[in-house]
Amino acid sequence: MTVTLEPPARTLTRDPKELLNAVAPHITELTVNVFDSGMSLWDREVSLLLRDHTMVRDMAERILGNAVMYVMGSIENPDVHLGVGKFVDIGVHQLILDTPVWWGICRLYNGGRFKHHAPFVERRRDGLCLRTGDFLRSQGWAIDEELWAIDGADCSPCDDKVPDSH
């Protein structure tokens, strides 16, 4: 038996909140933990960011929105090496750490394939963060210029050589 996975299709919306909330029906593990609050996935992830980090809601939403943009950009463009700065990476880690939600993202947007996170220890200082912001903007995302510029040349240390990693 051969199983063929379709490559991820470009989403019709560029609204991070809509994209994240659309994952809900694709969450099959630990559903009580995820849905017992009655919150949308967006509000859940924002609340988790606020629980674990010192920031106001507006900043948590900005970080989460740009993290969703980055994750979707890396899923839709697996051959393009992208990276985030420290602020947006907080949101990326939030999505990955909430594993039922992360699996739902992978099911819905990555053809069911797990999207790995394989960081190096040292941060990159080659401007990848700025190039990623430019790339996401070119793909129709309304990036938060300030969040991408803050870390400009001091980017996440993710490995572009690991299969299906971001």
Short mmCIF file of N, CA and C in Angstrom, two decimals:
data_model
loop_
_atom_site.label_atom_id
_atom_site.label_comp_id
_atom_site.label_asym_id
_atom_site.label_seq_id
_atom_site.Cartn_x
_atom_site.Cartn_y
_atom_site.Cartn_z
N MET A 1 0.84 -1.18 0.00
CA MET A 1 0.00 0.00 0.00
C MET A 1 0.88 1.24 0.00
N THR A 2 0.57 2.17 -0.86
CA THR A 2 1.32 3.42 -0.95
C THR A 2 0.45 4.56 -0.46
N VAL A 3 1.01 5.37 0.40
CA VAL A 3 0.31 6.55 0.89
C VAL A 3 1.00 7.76 0.30
N THR A 4 0.25 8.61 -0.35
CA THR A 4 0.80 9.83 -0.92
C THR A 4 0.25 11.01 -0.15
N LEU A 5 1.13 11.83 0.35
CA LEU A 5 0.72 13.03 1.04
C LEU A 5 0.77 14.21 0.09
N GLU A 6 -0.27 14.98 0.10
CA GLU A 6 -0.33 16.16 -0.74
C GLU A 6 0.55 17.25 -0.13
N PRO A 7 1.23 18.01 -0.98
CA PRO A 7 1.97 19.15 -0.43
C PRO A 7 0.97 20.16 0.12
N PRO A 8 1.36 20.91 1.12
CA PRO A 8 0.43 21.88 1.69
C PRO A 8 0.01 22.91 0.66
N ALA A 9 -1.26 23.20 0.64
CA ALA A 9 -1.77 24.22 -0.27
C ALA A 9 -1.71 25.57 0.43
N ARG A 10 -1.54 26.60 -0.35
CA ARG A 10 -1.54 27.95 0.22
C ARG A 10 -2.94 28.24 0.75
N THR A 11 -3.01 28.77 1.95
CA THR A 11 -4.30 29.05 2.56
C THR A 11 -4.98 30.22 1.86
N LEU A 12 -6.29 30.24 1.95
CA LEU A 12 -7.06 31.30 1.32
C LEU A 12 -7.05 32.59 2.13
N THR A 13 -6.87 32.47 3.43
CA THR A 13 -6.86 33.65 4.28
C THR A 13 -5.44 33.94 4.75
N ARG A 14 -5.18 35.17 5.07
CA ARG A 14 -3.90 35.56 5.64
C ARG A 14 -4.12 36.07 7.06
N ASP A 15 -5.25 35.72 7.66
CA ASP A 15 -5.57 36.16 9.02
C ASP A 15 -5.11 35.10 10.03
N PRO A 16 -4.06 35.39 10.79
CA PRO A 16 -3.52 34.39 11.73
C PRO A 16 -4.56 33.86 12.71
N LYS A 17 -5.45 34.72 13.18
CA LYS A 17 -6.46 34.29 14.14
C LYS A 17 -7.41 33.27 13.50
N GLU A 18 -7.86 33.54 12.28
CA GLU A 18 -8.73 32.60 11.57
C GLU A 18 -8.01 31.28 11.30
N LEU A 19 -6.75 31.36 10.90
CA LEU A 19 -5.98 30.15 10.60
C LEU A 19 -5.80 29.28 11.84
N LEU A 20 -5.51 29.90 12.97
CA LEU A 20 -5.33 29.13 14.20
C LEU A 20 -6.67 28.55 14.67
N ASN A 21 -7.72 29.34 14.66
CA ASN A 21 -9.01 28.84 15.12
C ASN A 21 -9.54 27.72 14.23
N ALA A 22 -9.16 27.69 12.96
CA ALA A 22 -9.60 26.64 12.03
C ALA A 22 -9.00 25.28 12.39
N VAL A 23 -7.99 25.26 13.24
CA VAL A 23 -7.32 24.01 13.63
C VAL A 23 -8.19 23.19 14.60
N ALA A 24 -9.11 23.83 15.30
CA ALA A 24 -9.88 23.17 16.37
C ALA A 24 -10.45 21.80 15.98
N PRO A 25 -11.11 21.66 14.83
CA PRO A 25 -11.67 20.34 14.50
C PRO A 25 -10.61 19.27 14.23
N HIS A 26 -9.38 19.66 14.10
CA HIS A 26 -8.29 18.73 13.79
C HIS A 26 -7.49 18.31 15.02
N ILE A 27 -7.94 18.75 16.17
CA ILE A 27 -7.28 18.37 17.43
C ILE A 27 -7.98 17.12 17.96
N THR A 28 -7.21 16.06 18.13
CA THR A 28 -7.79 14.79 18.57
C THR A 28 -7.22 14.29 19.90
N GLU A 29 -6.10 14.85 20.33
CA GLU A 29 -5.48 14.42 21.57
C GLU A 29 -5.74 15.45 22.67
N LEU A 30 -5.94 14.96 23.88
CA LEU A 30 -6.10 15.82 25.06
C LEU A 30 -7.13 16.92 24.84
N THR A 31 -8.22 16.57 24.22
CA THR A 31 -9.22 17.58 23.87
C THR A 31 -9.83 18.26 25.10
N VAL A 32 -9.95 17.52 26.20
CA VAL A 32 -10.49 18.15 27.41
C VAL A 32 -9.57 19.27 27.85
N ASN A 33 -8.26 19.01 27.86
CA ASN A 33 -7.31 20.05 28.26
C ASN A 33 -7.42 21.27 27.35
N VAL A 34 -7.59 21.04 26.07
CA VAL A 34 -7.58 22.14 25.10
C VAL A 34 -8.91 22.90 25.11
N PHE A 35 -10.01 22.17 25.22
CA PHE A 35 -11.31 22.82 25.01
C PHE A 35 -12.12 23.05 26.29
N ASP A 36 -11.64 22.62 27.45
CA ASP A 36 -12.45 22.74 28.66
C ASP A 36 -12.72 24.17 29.09
N SER A 37 -11.91 25.10 28.65
CA SER A 37 -12.11 26.50 29.03
C SER A 37 -13.21 27.18 28.22
N GLY A 38 -13.56 26.59 27.08
CA GLY A 38 -14.55 27.21 26.21
C GLY A 38 -13.97 28.33 25.35
N MET A 39 -12.66 28.57 25.44
CA MET A 39 -12.02 29.62 24.66
C MET A 39 -11.72 29.13 23.25
N SER A 40 -11.62 30.08 22.33
CA SER A 40 -11.12 29.75 21.00
C SER A 40 -9.64 29.39 21.14
N LEU A 41 -9.09 28.73 20.11
CA LEU A 41 -7.67 28.40 20.16
C LEU A 41 -6.82 29.66 20.25
N TRP A 42 -7.23 30.69 19.53
CA TRP A 42 -6.50 31.96 19.58
C TRP A 42 -6.42 32.47 21.01
N ASP A 43 -7.58 32.55 21.68
CA ASP A 43 -7.62 33.06 23.04
C ASP A 43 -6.87 32.15 24.01
N ARG A 44 -6.91 30.85 23.75
CA ARG A 44 -6.16 29.89 24.60
C ARG A 44 -4.65 30.17 24.50
N GLU A 45 -4.14 30.29 23.28
CA GLU A 45 -2.70 30.48 23.12
C GLU A 45 -2.26 31.84 23.65
N VAL A 46 -3.08 32.86 23.47
CA VAL A 46 -2.78 34.18 24.04
C VAL A 46 -2.75 34.08 25.57
N SER A 47 -3.73 33.38 26.14
CA SER A 47 -3.77 33.22 27.61
C SER A 47 -2.55 32.46 28.13
N LEU A 48 -2.10 31.45 27.38
CA LEU A 48 -0.90 30.72 27.79
C LEU A 48 0.34 31.61 27.71
N LEU A 49 0.42 32.44 26.68
CA LEU A 49 1.54 33.38 26.59
C LEU A 49 1.53 34.34 27.79
N LEU A 50 0.34 34.83 28.13
CA LEU A 50 0.23 35.76 29.26
C LEU A 50 0.54 35.07 30.59
N ARG A 51 0.20 33.79 30.69
CA ARG A 51 0.50 33.03 31.90
C ARG A 51 2.01 32.87 32.10
N ASP A 52 2.72 32.64 31.01
CA ASP A 52 4.13 32.25 31.10
C ASP A 52 5.14 33.37 30.83
N HIS A 53 4.66 34.51 30.37
CA HIS A 53 5.57 35.61 30.02
C HIS A 53 5.02 36.92 30.54
N THR A 54 5.90 37.83 30.87
CA THR A 54 5.49 39.14 31.34
C THR A 54 5.25 40.03 30.13
N MET A 55 3.99 40.21 29.79
CA MET A 55 3.61 41.07 28.66
C MET A 55 2.13 41.39 28.77
N VAL A 56 1.70 42.41 28.07
CA VAL A 56 0.29 42.76 28.02
C VAL A 56 -0.36 42.01 26.85
N ARG A 57 -1.69 41.94 26.86
CA ARG A 57 -2.42 41.16 25.86
C ARG A 57 -2.09 41.60 24.43
N ASP A 58 -2.00 42.90 24.21
CA ASP A 58 -1.70 43.38 22.86
C ASP A 58 -0.39 42.79 22.34
N MET A 59 0.63 42.76 23.18
CA MET A 59 1.92 42.20 22.77
C MET A 59 1.81 40.70 22.54
N ALA A 60 1.08 40.00 23.41
CA ALA A 60 0.89 38.56 23.23
C ALA A 60 0.20 38.27 21.89
N GLU A 61 -0.78 39.08 21.55
CA GLU A 61 -1.48 38.88 20.27
C GLU A 61 -0.57 39.21 19.08
N ARG A 62 0.22 40.23 19.20
CA ARG A 62 1.18 40.56 18.13
C ARG A 62 2.17 39.43 17.92
N ILE A 63 2.72 38.92 19.03
CA ILE A 63 3.70 37.84 18.95
C ILE A 63 3.05 36.59 18.37
N LEU A 64 1.88 36.21 18.87
CA LEU A 64 1.22 35.01 18.38
C LEU A 64 0.86 35.14 16.90
N GLY A 65 0.33 36.29 16.51
CA GLY A 65 -0.03 36.49 15.11
C GLY A 65 1.15 36.32 14.18
N ASN A 66 2.29 36.89 14.55
CA ASN A 66 3.48 36.78 13.71
C ASN A 66 4.06 35.38 13.76
N ALA A 67 3.89 34.69 14.88
CA ALA A 67 4.33 33.29 14.96
C ALA A 67 3.51 32.42 14.02
N VAL A 68 2.21 32.64 13.99
CA VAL A 68 1.35 31.89 13.06
C VAL A 68 1.75 32.19 11.62
N MET A 69 2.03 33.45 11.31
CA MET A 69 2.46 33.81 9.95
C MET A 69 3.74 33.06 9.60
N TYR A 70 4.69 33.05 10.52
CA TYR A 70 5.96 32.36 10.29
C TYR A 70 5.75 30.86 10.08
N VAL A 71 4.97 30.24 10.96
CA VAL A 71 4.72 28.79 10.84
C VAL A 71 4.06 28.49 9.50
N MET A 72 3.06 29.27 9.14
CA MET A 72 2.38 29.04 7.86
C MET A 72 3.32 29.29 6.70
N GLY A 73 4.15 30.32 6.80
CA GLY A 73 5.12 30.58 5.75
C GLY A 73 6.10 29.43 5.58
N SER A 74 6.51 28.83 6.70
CA SER A 74 7.45 27.71 6.61
C SER A 74 6.77 26.45 6.09
N ILE A 75 5.50 26.28 6.38
CA ILE A 75 4.76 25.13 5.86
C ILE A 75 4.50 25.30 4.37
N GLU A 76 4.06 26.47 3.98
CA GLU A 76 3.72 26.71 2.57
C GLU A 76 4.94 26.77 1.66
N ASN A 77 6.10 27.05 2.24
CA ASN A 77 7.33 27.22 1.45
C ASN A 77 8.46 26.40 2.07
N PRO A 78 8.34 25.07 2.03
CA PRO A 78 9.32 24.24 2.73
C PRO A 78 10.75 24.34 2.19
N ASP A 79 10.91 24.83 0.99
CA ASP A 79 12.26 24.95 0.42
C ASP A 79 12.90 26.31 0.68
N VAL A 80 12.17 27.21 1.35
CA VAL A 80 12.70 28.53 1.66
C VAL A 80 13.13 28.52 3.13
N HIS A 81 14.38 28.88 3.38
CA HIS A 81 14.87 28.90 4.75
C HIS A 81 14.43 30.19 5.42
N LEU A 82 13.68 30.04 6.50
CA LEU A 82 13.14 31.18 7.24
C LEU A 82 13.60 31.09 8.69
N GLY A 83 13.57 32.21 9.39
CA GLY A 83 13.93 32.22 10.80
C GLY A 83 13.31 33.41 11.50
N VAL A 84 13.17 33.30 12.80
CA VAL A 84 12.54 34.35 13.60
C VAL A 84 13.50 34.89 14.64
N GLY A 85 13.18 36.06 15.15
CA GLY A 85 13.92 36.64 16.25
C GLY A 85 13.35 36.16 17.58
N LYS A 86 13.90 36.66 18.66
CA LYS A 86 13.53 36.18 19.98
C LYS A 86 12.06 36.41 20.31
N PHE A 87 11.51 37.55 19.93
CA PHE A 87 10.12 37.84 20.28
C PHE A 87 9.14 36.93 19.56
N VAL A 88 9.25 36.83 18.26
CA VAL A 88 8.33 35.97 17.51
C VAL A 88 8.54 34.52 17.90
N ASP A 89 9.77 34.15 18.22
CA ASP A 89 10.07 32.78 18.62
C ASP A 89 9.32 32.38 19.89
N ILE A 90 9.01 33.33 20.75
CA ILE A 90 8.20 33.03 21.94
C ILE A 90 6.86 32.46 21.50
N GLY A 91 6.26 33.05 20.49
CA GLY A 91 4.98 32.56 19.97
C GLY A 91 5.10 31.23 19.26
N VAL A 92 6.18 31.05 18.50
CA VAL A 92 6.41 29.77 17.82
C VAL A 92 6.54 28.66 18.86
N HIS A 93 7.32 28.92 19.91
CA HIS A 93 7.47 27.91 20.96
C HIS A 93 6.15 27.63 21.65
N GLN A 94 5.32 28.65 21.84
CA GLN A 94 4.02 28.43 22.46
C GLN A 94 3.20 27.44 21.63
N LEU A 95 3.18 27.62 20.32
CA LEU A 95 2.42 26.71 19.47
C LEU A 95 2.99 25.29 19.52
N ILE A 96 4.30 25.16 19.50
CA ILE A 96 4.92 23.84 19.51
C ILE A 96 4.72 23.15 20.86
N LEU A 97 4.80 23.91 21.95
CA LEU A 97 4.66 23.31 23.28
C LEU A 97 3.24 22.86 23.58
N ASP A 98 2.26 23.47 22.97
CA ASP A 98 0.87 23.02 23.14
C ASP A 98 0.65 21.91 22.11
N THR A 99 1.19 20.73 22.40
CA THR A 99 1.31 19.68 21.39
C THR A 99 0.00 19.24 20.74
N PRO A 100 -1.13 19.20 21.43
CA PRO A 100 -2.36 18.86 20.70
C PRO A 100 -2.67 19.89 19.60
N VAL A 101 -2.41 21.16 19.91
CA VAL A 101 -2.63 22.22 18.92
C VAL A 101 -1.60 22.10 17.79
N TRP A 102 -0.34 21.84 18.14
CA TRP A 102 0.71 21.70 17.13
C TRP A 102 0.40 20.55 16.18
N TRP A 103 -0.04 19.40 16.74
CA TRP A 103 -0.42 18.28 15.87
C TRP A 103 -1.58 18.66 14.98
N GLY A 104 -2.54 19.41 15.51
CA GLY A 104 -3.67 19.87 14.69
C GLY A 104 -3.20 20.76 13.55
N ILE A 105 -2.24 21.65 13.83
CA ILE A 105 -1.66 22.50 12.78
C ILE A 105 -1.02 21.63 11.72
N CYS A 106 -0.25 20.64 12.16
CA CYS A 106 0.43 19.74 11.21
C CYS A 106 -0.58 18.94 10.39
N ARG A 107 -1.65 18.48 11.02
CA ARG A 107 -2.67 17.72 10.29
C ARG A 107 -3.34 18.59 9.23
N LEU A 108 -3.76 19.77 9.64
CA LEU A 108 -4.54 20.62 8.74
C LEU A 108 -3.68 21.27 7.67
N TYR A 109 -2.55 21.80 8.04
CA TYR A 109 -1.79 22.64 7.11
C TYR A 109 -0.52 21.99 6.54
N ASN A 110 -0.06 20.90 7.14
CA ASN A 110 1.18 20.30 6.66
C ASN A 110 0.96 18.87 6.15
N GLY A 111 -0.23 18.60 5.65
CA GLY A 111 -0.53 17.30 5.08
C GLY A 111 -0.37 16.15 6.06
N GLY A 112 -0.52 16.43 7.35
CA GLY A 112 -0.40 15.39 8.37
C GLY A 112 1.02 15.08 8.77
N ARG A 113 1.98 15.73 8.15
CA ARG A 113 3.39 15.50 8.50
C ARG A 113 3.77 16.39 9.68
N PHE A 114 4.53 15.81 10.59
CA PHE A 114 5.00 16.57 11.75
C PHE A 114 6.03 17.59 11.31
N LYS A 115 5.89 18.81 11.74
CA LYS A 115 6.84 19.88 11.45
C LYS A 115 7.81 19.96 12.62
N HIS A 116 9.05 19.59 12.38
CA HIS A 116 10.04 19.50 13.45
C HIS A 116 10.59 20.87 13.85
N HIS A 117 11.12 20.90 15.06
CA HIS A 117 11.79 22.07 15.59
C HIS A 117 13.18 21.59 16.02
N ALA A 118 14.20 21.99 15.30
CA ALA A 118 15.55 21.48 15.55
C ALA A 118 16.53 22.64 15.65
N PRO A 119 16.53 23.35 16.78
CA PRO A 119 17.39 24.52 16.91
C PRO A 119 18.86 24.18 17.15
N PHE A 120 19.71 25.05 16.64
CA PHE A 120 21.11 25.03 17.02
C PHE A 120 21.23 25.77 18.34
N VAL A 121 22.35 25.66 19.01
CA VAL A 121 22.56 26.36 20.27
C VAL A 121 22.83 27.85 20.02
N GLU A 122 23.68 28.14 19.08
CA GLU A 122 24.06 29.53 18.80
C GLU A 122 23.05 30.20 17.87
N ARG A 123 22.74 31.44 18.17
CA ARG A 123 21.87 32.23 17.29
C ARG A 123 22.62 32.62 16.03
N ARG A 124 21.89 32.79 14.97
CA ARG A 124 22.48 33.25 13.70
C ARG A 124 22.53 34.77 13.74
N ARG A 125 23.48 35.33 13.09
CA ARG A 125 23.60 36.79 13.05
C ARG A 125 23.86 37.24 11.61
N ASP A 126 23.05 36.67 10.73
CA ASP A 126 23.27 36.92 9.30
C ASP A 126 22.11 37.67 8.63
N GLY A 127 21.19 38.21 9.43
CA GLY A 127 20.08 38.97 8.87
C GLY A 127 18.91 38.13 8.40
N LEU A 128 18.91 36.83 8.71
CA LEU A 128 17.82 35.96 8.25
C LEU A 128 16.46 36.45 8.74
N CYS A 129 16.41 36.99 9.94
CA CYS A 129 15.14 37.47 10.50
C CYS A 129 14.55 38.57 9.61
N LEU A 130 15.36 39.52 9.21
CA LEU A 130 14.88 40.60 8.34
C LEU A 130 14.45 40.05 6.98
N ARG A 131 15.22 39.11 6.44
CA ARG A 131 14.86 38.50 5.15
C ARG A 131 13.56 37.71 5.27
N THR A 132 13.36 37.07 6.42
CA THR A 132 12.12 36.32 6.62
C THR A 132 10.93 37.26 6.66
N GLY A 133 11.05 38.37 7.38
CA GLY A 133 9.97 39.36 7.40
C GLY A 133 9.64 39.84 6.00
N ASP A 134 10.67 40.14 5.21
CA ASP A 134 10.46 40.57 3.82
C ASP A 134 9.77 39.49 3.01
N PHE A 135 10.20 38.25 3.21
CA PHE A 135 9.60 37.14 2.46
C PHE A 135 8.13 36.97 2.83
N LEU A 136 7.83 36.98 4.12
CA LEU A 136 6.43 36.81 4.54
C LEU A 136 5.56 37.93 3.99
N ARG A 137 6.07 39.15 4.01
CA ARG A 137 5.32 40.27 3.43
C ARG A 137 5.05 40.01 1.95
N SER A 138 6.03 39.49 1.23
CA SER A 138 5.86 39.21 -0.21
C SER A 138 4.84 38.11 -0.46
N GLN A 139 4.55 37.31 0.57
CA GLN A 139 3.57 36.24 0.46
C GLN A 139 2.17 36.68 0.89
N GLY A 140 2.02 37.97 1.16
CA GLY A 140 0.71 38.51 1.50
C GLY A 140 0.40 38.64 2.97
N TRP A 141 1.38 38.39 3.83
CA TRP A 141 1.18 38.53 5.26
C TRP A 141 1.39 39.98 5.69
N ALA A 142 0.54 40.45 6.60
CA ALA A 142 0.68 41.80 7.17
C ALA A 142 1.54 41.69 8.43
N ILE A 143 2.84 41.56 8.23
CA ILE A 143 3.75 41.35 9.36
C ILE A 143 3.80 42.59 10.26
N ASP A 144 4.20 42.37 11.49
CA ASP A 144 4.42 43.45 12.43
C ASP A 144 5.88 43.88 12.25
N GLU A 145 6.07 44.96 11.51
CA GLU A 145 7.43 45.42 11.15
C GLU A 145 8.32 45.56 12.38
N GLU A 146 7.76 46.09 13.45
CA GLU A 146 8.56 46.32 14.66
C GLU A 146 9.08 45.02 15.25
N LEU A 147 8.24 43.98 15.31
CA LEU A 147 8.68 42.71 15.88
C LEU A 147 9.78 42.06 15.04
N TRP A 148 9.69 42.21 13.73
CA TRP A 148 10.71 41.60 12.87
C TRP A 148 12.00 42.42 12.89
N ALA A 149 11.90 43.72 13.08
CA ALA A 149 13.08 44.58 13.08
C ALA A 149 13.84 44.54 14.40
N ILE A 150 13.14 44.27 15.50
CA ILE A 150 13.79 44.28 16.82
C ILE A 150 15.02 43.39 16.83
N ASP A 151 14.87 42.18 16.30
CA ASP A 151 15.97 41.22 16.33
C ASP A 151 16.72 41.15 15.02
N GLY A 152 16.30 41.92 14.05
CA GLY A 152 16.89 42.00 12.73
C GLY A 152 17.98 41.03 12.36
N ALA A 153 19.15 41.20 12.92
CA ALA A 153 20.28 40.36 12.53
C ALA A 153 20.52 39.23 13.53
N ASP A 154 19.81 39.22 14.65
CA ASP A 154 20.00 38.20 15.68
C ASP A 154 18.83 37.23 15.61
N CYS A 155 18.99 36.19 14.83
CA CYS A 155 17.87 35.34 14.44
C CYS A 155 17.90 33.99 15.15
N SER A 156 16.77 33.31 15.05
CA SER A 156 16.66 31.97 15.63
C SER A 156 17.70 31.04 15.04
N PRO A 157 18.08 30.05 15.80
CA PRO A 157 19.13 29.15 15.33
C PRO A 157 18.60 27.86 14.72
N CYS A 158 17.47 27.90 14.03
CA CYS A 158 16.90 26.66 13.50
C CYS A 158 17.71 26.12 12.33
N ASP A 159 17.69 24.83 12.22
CA ASP A 159 18.46 24.10 11.22
C ASP A 159 17.64 23.97 9.94
N ASP A 160 18.16 24.47 8.84
CA ASP A 160 17.46 24.36 7.57
C ASP A 160 17.78 23.03 6.87
N LYS A 161 18.56 22.17 7.49
CA LYS A 161 18.94 20.90 6.87
C LYS A 161 18.10 19.73 7.38
N VAL A 162 17.36 19.90 8.47
CA VAL A 162 16.53 18.83 9.01
C VAL A 162 15.28 18.71 8.14
N PRO A 163 14.98 17.51 7.68
CA PRO A 163 13.79 17.35 6.84
C PRO A 163 12.52 17.86 7.53
N ASP A 164 11.79 18.67 6.82
CA ASP A 164 10.51 19.23 7.26
C ASP A 164 10.61 19.93 8.61
N SER A 165 11.68 20.68 8.80
CA SER A 165 11.79 21.50 10.00
C SER A 165 11.56 22.95 9.59
N HIS A 166 11.43 23.79 10.57
CA HIS A 166 11.27 25.21 10.28
C HIS A 166 12.51 25.95 10.71
#
